[in-house]
CSV table of C-alpha atoms in Angstrom, one decimal:
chain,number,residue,atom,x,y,z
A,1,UNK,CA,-14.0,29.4,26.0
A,2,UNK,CA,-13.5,26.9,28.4
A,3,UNK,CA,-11.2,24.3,28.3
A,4,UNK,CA,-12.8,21.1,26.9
A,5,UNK,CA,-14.4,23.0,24.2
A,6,UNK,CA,-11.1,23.9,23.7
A,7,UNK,CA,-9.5,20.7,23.4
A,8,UNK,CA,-12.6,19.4,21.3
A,9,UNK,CA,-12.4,21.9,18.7
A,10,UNK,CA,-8.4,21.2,18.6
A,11,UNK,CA,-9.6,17.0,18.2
A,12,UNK,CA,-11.6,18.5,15.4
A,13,UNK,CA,-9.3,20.4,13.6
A,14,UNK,CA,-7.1,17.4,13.7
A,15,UNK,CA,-9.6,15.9,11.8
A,16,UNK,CA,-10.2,18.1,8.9
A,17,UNK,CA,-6.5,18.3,9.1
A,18,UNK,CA,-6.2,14.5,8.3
A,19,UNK,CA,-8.7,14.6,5.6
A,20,UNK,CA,-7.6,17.7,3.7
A,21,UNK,CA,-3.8,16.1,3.6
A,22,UNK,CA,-5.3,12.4,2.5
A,23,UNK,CA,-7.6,14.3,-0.3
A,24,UNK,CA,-4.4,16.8,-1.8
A,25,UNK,CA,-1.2,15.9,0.2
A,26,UNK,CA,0.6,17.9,2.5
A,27,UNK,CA,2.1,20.5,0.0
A,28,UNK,CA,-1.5,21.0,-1.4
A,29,UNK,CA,-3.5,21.2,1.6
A,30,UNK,CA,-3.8,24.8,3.0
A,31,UNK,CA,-5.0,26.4,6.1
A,32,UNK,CA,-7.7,28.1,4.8
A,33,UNK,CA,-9.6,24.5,3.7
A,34,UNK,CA,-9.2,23.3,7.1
A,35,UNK,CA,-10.9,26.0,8.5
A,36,UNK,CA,-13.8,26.1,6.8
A,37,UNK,CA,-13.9,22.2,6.8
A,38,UNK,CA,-13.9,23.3,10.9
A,39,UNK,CA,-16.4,26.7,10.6
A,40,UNK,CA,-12.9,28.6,11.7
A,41,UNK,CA,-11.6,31.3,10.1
A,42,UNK,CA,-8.0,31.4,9.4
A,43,UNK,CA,-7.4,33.5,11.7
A,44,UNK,CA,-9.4,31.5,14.3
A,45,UNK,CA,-7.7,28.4,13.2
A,46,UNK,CA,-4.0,29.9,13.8
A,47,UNK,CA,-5.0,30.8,17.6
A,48,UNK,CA,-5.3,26.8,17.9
A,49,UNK,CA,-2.0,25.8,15.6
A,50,UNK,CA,0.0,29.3,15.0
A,51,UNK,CA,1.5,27.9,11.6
A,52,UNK,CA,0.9,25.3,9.2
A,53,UNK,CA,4.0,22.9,10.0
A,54,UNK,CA,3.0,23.0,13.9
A,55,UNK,CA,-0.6,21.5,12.5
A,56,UNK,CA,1.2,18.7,10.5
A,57,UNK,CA,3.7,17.6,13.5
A,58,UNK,CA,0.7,17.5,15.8
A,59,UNK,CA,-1.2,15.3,12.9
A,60,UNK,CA,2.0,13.5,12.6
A,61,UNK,CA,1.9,13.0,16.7
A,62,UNK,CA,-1.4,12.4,17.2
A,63,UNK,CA,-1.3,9.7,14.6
A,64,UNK,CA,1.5,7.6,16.0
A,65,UNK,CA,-0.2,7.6,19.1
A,66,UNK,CA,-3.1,5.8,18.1
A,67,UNK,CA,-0.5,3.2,16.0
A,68,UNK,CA,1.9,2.3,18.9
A,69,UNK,CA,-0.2,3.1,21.8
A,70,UNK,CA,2.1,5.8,22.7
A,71,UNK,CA,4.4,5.2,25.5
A,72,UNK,CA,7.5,3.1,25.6
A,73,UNK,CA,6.1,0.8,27.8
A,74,UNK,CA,3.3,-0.4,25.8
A,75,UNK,CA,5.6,-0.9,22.9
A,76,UNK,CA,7.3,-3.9,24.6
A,77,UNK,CA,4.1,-5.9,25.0
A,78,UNK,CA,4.3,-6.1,21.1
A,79,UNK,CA,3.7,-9.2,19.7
A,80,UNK,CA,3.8,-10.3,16.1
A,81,UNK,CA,-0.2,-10.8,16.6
A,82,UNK,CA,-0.5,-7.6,17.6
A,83,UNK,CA,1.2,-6.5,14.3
A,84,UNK,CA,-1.2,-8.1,12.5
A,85,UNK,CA,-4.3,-7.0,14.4
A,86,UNK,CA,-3.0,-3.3,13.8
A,87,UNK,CA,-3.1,-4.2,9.8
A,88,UNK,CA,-6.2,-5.0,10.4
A,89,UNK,CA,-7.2,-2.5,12.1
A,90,UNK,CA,-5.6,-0.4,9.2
A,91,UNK,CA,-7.9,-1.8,6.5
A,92,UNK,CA,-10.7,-0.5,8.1
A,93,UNK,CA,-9.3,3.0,8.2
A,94,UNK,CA,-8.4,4.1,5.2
A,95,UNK,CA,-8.1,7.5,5.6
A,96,UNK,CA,-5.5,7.6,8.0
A,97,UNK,CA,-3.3,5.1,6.2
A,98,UNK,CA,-3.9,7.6,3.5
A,99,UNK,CA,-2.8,10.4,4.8
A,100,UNK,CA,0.1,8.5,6.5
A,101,UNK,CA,1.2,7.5,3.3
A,102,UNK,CA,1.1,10.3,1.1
A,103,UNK,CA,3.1,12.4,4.1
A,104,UNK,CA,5.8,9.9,4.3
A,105,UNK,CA,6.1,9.9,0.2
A,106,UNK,CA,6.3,13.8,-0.1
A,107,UNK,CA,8.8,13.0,3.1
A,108,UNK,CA,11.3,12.3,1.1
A,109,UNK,CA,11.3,15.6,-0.9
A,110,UNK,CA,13.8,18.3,-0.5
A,111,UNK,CA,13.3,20.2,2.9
A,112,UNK,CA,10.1,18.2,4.0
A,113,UNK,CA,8.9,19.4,7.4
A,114,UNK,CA,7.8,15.8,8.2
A,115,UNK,CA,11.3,14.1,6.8
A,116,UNK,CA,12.9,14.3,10.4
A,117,UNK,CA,9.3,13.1,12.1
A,118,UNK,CA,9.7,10.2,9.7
A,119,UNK,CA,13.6,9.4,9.9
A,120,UNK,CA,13.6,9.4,13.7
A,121,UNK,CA,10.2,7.3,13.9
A,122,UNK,CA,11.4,4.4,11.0
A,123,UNK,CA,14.5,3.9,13.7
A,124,UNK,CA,12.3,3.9,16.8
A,125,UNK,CA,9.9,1.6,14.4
A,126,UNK,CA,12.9,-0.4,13.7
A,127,UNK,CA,14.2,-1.4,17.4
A,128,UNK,CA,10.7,-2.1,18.1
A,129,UNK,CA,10.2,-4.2,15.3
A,130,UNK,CA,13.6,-6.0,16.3
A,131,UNK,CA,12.7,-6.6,19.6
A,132,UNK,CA,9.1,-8.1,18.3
A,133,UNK,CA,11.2,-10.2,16.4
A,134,UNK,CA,13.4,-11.6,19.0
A,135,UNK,CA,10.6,-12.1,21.5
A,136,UNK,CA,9.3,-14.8,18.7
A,137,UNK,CA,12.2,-16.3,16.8
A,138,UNK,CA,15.1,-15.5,19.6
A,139,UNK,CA,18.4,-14.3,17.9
A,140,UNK,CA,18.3,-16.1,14.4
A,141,UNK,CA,15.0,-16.1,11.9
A,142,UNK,CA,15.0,-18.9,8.9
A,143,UNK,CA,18.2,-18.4,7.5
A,144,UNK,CA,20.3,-17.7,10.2
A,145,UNK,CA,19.1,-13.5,9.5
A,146,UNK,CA,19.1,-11.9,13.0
A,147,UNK,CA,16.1,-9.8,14.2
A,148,UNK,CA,17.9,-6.2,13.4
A,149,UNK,CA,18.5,-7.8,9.8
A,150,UNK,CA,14.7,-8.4,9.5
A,151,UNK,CA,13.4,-5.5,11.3
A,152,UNK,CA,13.3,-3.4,8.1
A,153,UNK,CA,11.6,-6.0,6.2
A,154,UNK,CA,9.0,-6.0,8.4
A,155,UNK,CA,8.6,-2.1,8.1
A,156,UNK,CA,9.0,-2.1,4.6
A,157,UNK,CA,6.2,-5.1,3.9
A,158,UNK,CA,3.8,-3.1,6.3
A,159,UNK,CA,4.6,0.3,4.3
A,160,UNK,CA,4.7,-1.3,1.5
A,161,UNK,CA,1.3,-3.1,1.5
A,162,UNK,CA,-0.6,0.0,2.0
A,163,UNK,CA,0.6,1.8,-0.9
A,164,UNK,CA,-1.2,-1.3,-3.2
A,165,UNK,CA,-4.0,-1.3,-0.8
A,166,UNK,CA,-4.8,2.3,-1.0
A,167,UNK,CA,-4.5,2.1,-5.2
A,168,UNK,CA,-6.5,-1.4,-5.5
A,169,UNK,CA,-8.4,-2.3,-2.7
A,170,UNK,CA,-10.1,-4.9,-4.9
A,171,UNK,CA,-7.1,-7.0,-5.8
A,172,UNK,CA,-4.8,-6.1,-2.6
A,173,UNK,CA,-6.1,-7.5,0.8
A,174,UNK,CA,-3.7,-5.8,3.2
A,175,UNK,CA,-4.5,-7.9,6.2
A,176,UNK,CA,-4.5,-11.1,4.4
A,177,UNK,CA,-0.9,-10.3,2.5
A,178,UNK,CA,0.1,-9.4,6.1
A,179,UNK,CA,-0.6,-12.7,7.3
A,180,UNK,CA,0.8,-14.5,4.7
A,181,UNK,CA,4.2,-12.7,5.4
A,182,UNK,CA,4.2,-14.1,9.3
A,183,UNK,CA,3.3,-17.2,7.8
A,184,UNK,CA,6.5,-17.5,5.6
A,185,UNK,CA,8.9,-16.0,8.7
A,186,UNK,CA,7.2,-19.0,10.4
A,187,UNK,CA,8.2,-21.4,8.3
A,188,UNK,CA,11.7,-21.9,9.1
A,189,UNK,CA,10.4,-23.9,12.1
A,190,UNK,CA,12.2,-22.0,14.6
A,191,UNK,CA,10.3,-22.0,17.8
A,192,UNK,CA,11.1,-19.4,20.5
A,193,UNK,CA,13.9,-19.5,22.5
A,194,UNK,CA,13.7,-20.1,25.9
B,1,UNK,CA,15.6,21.5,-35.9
B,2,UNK,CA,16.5,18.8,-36.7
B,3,UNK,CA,15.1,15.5,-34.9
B,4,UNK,CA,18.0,14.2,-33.4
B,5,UNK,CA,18.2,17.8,-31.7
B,6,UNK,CA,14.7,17.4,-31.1
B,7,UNK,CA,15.0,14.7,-29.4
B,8,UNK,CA,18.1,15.3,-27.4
B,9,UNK,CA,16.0,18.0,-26.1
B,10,UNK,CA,12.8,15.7,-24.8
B,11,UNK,CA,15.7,13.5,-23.0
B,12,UNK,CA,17.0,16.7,-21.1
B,13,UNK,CA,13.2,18.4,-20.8
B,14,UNK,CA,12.5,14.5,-19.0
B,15,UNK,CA,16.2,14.8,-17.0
B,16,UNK,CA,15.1,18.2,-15.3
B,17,UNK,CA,11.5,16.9,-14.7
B,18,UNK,CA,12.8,14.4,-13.2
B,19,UNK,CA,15.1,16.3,-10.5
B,20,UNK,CA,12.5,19.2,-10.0
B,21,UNK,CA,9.4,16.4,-8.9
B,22,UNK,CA,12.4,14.8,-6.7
B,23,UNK,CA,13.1,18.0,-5.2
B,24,UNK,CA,9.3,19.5,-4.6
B,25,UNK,CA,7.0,16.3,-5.4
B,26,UNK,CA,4.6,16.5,-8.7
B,27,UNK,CA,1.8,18.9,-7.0
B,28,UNK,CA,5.0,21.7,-6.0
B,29,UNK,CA,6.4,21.1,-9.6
B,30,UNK,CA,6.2,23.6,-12.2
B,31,UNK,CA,6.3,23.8,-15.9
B,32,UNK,CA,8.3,27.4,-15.3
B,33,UNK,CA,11.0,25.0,-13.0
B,34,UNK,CA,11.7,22.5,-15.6
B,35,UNK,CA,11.9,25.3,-18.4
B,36,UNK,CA,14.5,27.6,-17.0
B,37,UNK,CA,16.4,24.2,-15.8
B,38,UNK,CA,17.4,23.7,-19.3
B,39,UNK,CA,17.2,27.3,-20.3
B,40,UNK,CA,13.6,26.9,-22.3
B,41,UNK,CA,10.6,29.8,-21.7
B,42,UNK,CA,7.4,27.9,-20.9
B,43,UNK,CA,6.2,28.6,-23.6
B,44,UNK,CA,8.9,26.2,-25.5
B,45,UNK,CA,8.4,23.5,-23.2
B,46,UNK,CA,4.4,23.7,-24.0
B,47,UNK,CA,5.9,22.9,-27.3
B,48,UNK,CA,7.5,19.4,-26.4
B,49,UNK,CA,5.3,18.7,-23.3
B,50,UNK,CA,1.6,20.4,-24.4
B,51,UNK,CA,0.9,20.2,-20.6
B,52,UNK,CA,2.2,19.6,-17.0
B,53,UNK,CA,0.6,15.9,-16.5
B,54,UNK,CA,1.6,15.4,-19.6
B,55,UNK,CA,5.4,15.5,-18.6
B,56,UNK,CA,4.5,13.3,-15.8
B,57,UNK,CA,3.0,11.0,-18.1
B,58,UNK,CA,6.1,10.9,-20.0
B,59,UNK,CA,8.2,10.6,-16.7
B,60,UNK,CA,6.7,7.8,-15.7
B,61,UNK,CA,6.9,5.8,-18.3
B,62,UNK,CA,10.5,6.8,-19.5
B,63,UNK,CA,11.7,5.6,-15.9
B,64,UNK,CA,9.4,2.5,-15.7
B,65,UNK,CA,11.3,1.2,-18.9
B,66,UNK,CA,14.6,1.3,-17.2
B,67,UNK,CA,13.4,-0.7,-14.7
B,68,UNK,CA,12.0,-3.2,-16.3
B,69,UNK,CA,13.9,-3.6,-19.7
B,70,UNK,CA,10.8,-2.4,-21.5
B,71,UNK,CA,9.2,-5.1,-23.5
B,72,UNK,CA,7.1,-8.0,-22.0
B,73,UNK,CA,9.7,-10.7,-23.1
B,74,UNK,CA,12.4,-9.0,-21.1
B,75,UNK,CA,10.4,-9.5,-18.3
B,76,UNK,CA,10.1,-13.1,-18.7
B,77,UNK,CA,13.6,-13.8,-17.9
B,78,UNK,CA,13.6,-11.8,-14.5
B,79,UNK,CA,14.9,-13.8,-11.9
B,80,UNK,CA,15.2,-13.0,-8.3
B,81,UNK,CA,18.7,-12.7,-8.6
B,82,UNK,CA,18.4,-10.1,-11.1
B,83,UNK,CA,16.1,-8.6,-8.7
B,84,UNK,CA,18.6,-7.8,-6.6
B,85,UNK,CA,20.8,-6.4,-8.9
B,86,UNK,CA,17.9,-3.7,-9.9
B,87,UNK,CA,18.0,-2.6,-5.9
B,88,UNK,CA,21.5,-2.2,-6.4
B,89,UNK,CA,21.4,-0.4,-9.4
B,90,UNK,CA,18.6,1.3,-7.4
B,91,UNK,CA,21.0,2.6,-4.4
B,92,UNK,CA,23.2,4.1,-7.1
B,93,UNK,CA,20.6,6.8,-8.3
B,94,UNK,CA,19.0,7.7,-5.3
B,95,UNK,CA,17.7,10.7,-7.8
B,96,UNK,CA,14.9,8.6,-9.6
B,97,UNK,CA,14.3,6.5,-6.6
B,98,UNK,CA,13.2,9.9,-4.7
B,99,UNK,CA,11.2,11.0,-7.8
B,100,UNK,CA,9.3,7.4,-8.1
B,101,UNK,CA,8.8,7.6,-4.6
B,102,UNK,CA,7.2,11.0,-4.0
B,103,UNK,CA,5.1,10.1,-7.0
B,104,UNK,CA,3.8,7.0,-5.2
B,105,UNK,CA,3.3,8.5,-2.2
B,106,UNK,CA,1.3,11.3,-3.9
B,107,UNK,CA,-0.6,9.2,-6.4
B,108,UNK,CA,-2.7,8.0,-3.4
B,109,UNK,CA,-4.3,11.4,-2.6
B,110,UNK,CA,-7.9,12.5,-4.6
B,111,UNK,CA,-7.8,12.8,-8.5
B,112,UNK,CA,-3.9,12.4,-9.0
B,113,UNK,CA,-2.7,12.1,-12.3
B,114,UNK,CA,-0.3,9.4,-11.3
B,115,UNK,CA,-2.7,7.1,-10.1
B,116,UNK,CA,-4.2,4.9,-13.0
B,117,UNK,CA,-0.3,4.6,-13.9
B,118,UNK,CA,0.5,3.1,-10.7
B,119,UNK,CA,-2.2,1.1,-10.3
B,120,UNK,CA,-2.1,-0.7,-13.4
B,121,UNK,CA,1.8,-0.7,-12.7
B,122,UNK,CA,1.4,-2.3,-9.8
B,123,UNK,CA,-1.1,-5.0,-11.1
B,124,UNK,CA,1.4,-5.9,-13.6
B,125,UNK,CA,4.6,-5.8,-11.5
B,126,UNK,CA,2.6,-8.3,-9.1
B,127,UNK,CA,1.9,-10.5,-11.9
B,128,UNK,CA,5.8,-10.3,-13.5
B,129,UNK,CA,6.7,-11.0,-9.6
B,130,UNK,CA,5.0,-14.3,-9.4
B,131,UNK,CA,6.3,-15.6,-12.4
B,132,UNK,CA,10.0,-15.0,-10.9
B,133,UNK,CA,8.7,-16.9,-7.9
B,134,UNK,CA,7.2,-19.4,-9.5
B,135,UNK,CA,10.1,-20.4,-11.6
B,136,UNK,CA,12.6,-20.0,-8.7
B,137,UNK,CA,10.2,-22.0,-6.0
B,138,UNK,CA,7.5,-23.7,-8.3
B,139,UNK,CA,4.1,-23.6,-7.0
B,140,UNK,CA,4.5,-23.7,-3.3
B,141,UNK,CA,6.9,-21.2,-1.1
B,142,UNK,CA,8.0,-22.1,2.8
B,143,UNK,CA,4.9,-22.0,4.7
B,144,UNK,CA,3.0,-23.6,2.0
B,145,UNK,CA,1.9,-19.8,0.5
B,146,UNK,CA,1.9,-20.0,-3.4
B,147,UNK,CA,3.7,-17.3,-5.8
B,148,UNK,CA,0.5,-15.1,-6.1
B,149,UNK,CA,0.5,-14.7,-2.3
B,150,UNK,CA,3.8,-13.8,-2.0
B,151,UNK,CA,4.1,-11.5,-5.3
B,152,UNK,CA,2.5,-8.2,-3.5
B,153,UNK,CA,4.9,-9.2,-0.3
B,154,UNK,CA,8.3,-8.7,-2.7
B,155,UNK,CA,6.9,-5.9,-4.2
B,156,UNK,CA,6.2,-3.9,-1.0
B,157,UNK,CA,9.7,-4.6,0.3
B,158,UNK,CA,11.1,-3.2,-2.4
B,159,UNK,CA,8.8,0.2,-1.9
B,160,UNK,CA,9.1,-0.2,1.8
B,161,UNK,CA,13.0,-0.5,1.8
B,162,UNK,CA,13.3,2.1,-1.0
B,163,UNK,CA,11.4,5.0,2.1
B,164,UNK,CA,13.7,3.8,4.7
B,165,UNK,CA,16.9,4.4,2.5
B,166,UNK,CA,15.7,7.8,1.4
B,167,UNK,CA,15.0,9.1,4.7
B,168,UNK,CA,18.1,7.1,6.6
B,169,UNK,CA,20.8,5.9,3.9
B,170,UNK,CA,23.4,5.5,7.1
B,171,UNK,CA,21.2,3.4,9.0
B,172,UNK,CA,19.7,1.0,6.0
B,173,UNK,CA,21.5,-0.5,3.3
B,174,UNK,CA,19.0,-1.4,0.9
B,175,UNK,CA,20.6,-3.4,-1.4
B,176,UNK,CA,21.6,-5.7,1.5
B,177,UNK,CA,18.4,-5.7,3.1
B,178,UNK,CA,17.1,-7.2,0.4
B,179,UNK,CA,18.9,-9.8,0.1
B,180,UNK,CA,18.1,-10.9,3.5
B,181,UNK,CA,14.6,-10.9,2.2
B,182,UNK,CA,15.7,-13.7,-0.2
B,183,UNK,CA,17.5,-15.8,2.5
B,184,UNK,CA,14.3,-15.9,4.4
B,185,UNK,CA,12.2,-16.7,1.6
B,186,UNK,CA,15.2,-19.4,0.8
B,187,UNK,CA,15.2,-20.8,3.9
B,188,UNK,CA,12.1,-22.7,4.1
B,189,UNK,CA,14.3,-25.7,2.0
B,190,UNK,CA,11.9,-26.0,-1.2
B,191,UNK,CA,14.2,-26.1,-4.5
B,192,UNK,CA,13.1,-25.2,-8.1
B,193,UNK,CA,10.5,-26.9,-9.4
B,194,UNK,CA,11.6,-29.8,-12.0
């Protein structure tokens, strides 16, 4: 098999990957339904992933990529607008944030093999967040809070959002609430420092 | 047995539940689990719980009344400040926060028992939230958003905050965190209405 079929049937399994863990959650999903989502065996389906945690961190991997545009350097362009466009961008993909959200909930469970993905990526999430943060208030936000003291909020009202999102789309616009949230940080009238 | 005994036992049977969803999530919980945790065969818990969702059921809404204070009129008198005493309260049982937590994050994948609960929950904590803004900020918060905007926003810090303390306790203090939340939302200079 050559090497870009290779890679595309790895993209693919990916996929089914994603939507078997959004339909029954990490601890439900099993390898078998992702390969006959793909046409794979099991068997055939361990030659590409060799067990079912390596599948889930290279979910977990591929994921974040598409979120922060993957390197370091790109994360410093951040900008607050940029957060919101990614919101956006969320609402319009509801499987992911799906998936992303019911792995970080079992996360917290005893012995969860995504608990250290997600514990090391909230403090990455966090300094990044912090430095968005600075870049448009300088060091103090309304209330004389610094950026590091906002950072989790930011985090937590993103996170936070998609769990009423994904249970009531109707009566939870995610982008919308987003914006609303900049709109209050805004409002202390700090402009940003020079 | 007598009811009192009877009833001694639901609170234990609910106790265990509790720890074993914390532990494994709802979809790795079992009925066998919760029995031999308080020395019951399956078959006696079938006769207090008639079936697994059924426990959850009960789970749910045993630990959504300590939240809340139960009754409608109880919620009423919620202000922000009490608020912040529940997240307290909160980083002291980091037990039931892990259980409500999983739950959440689970009750978004296909068919979940949990989910109708949460998302009538939610409806109703979004509703109780506005009120406690409304009477702390009257109609209009910084930035000119009103209470029903910013309701879903206080809720998902809380959630948000409640991931990043399970999965990091060293690096966020919850309790704290939040109360930078209602410094920001303070900040913006608008009083109580008269």
């Amino acid at each position: 098999m050559g090497r870009a079929r290779s890679e595309e049937r790895r993209a693919e399994i990916l996929r089914a990957a994603l939507e078997v863990i959004a339909e029954r959650g990490y601890r439900g999903a099993t390898l078998g339904a992702v390969a006959e989502r793909v046409g794979l065996t099991q068997q055939g389906l361990l030659h590409y992933f060799p067990s079912k945690e390596a599948l889930l961190v290279a979910v977990l991997e591929d994921r974040d990529q598409w979120d922060t545009g993957g390197s370091g350097e790109g994360r410093k362009g951040w900008r607050l607008e940029l957060l919101a466009s990614l919101v956006e961008y969320n609402a319009m993909r509801p499987g992911i944030v799906q998936t992303f959200s019911a792995l970080l909930g079992e996360s917290v469970t005893e012995s969860h093999p995504a608990r250290e993905f997600f514990t090391q990526r909230y403090a990455q999430v966090r300094d990044d967040m912090a430095e968005v943060l600075r870049d448009e208030f300088g060091d103090r936000l309304p209330g004389g809070i610094t950026p590091e003291q906002a950072a989790p909020l930011l985090t937590a009202v993103m996170d936070g959002l998609q769990y009423q999102w994904l249970l009531d789309p109707e009566s939870v616009d995610m982008a919308k609430t987003f914006r609303d949230f900049l709109t209050l940080l805004r409002a202390g009238g700090q402009g940003p420092s020079a």
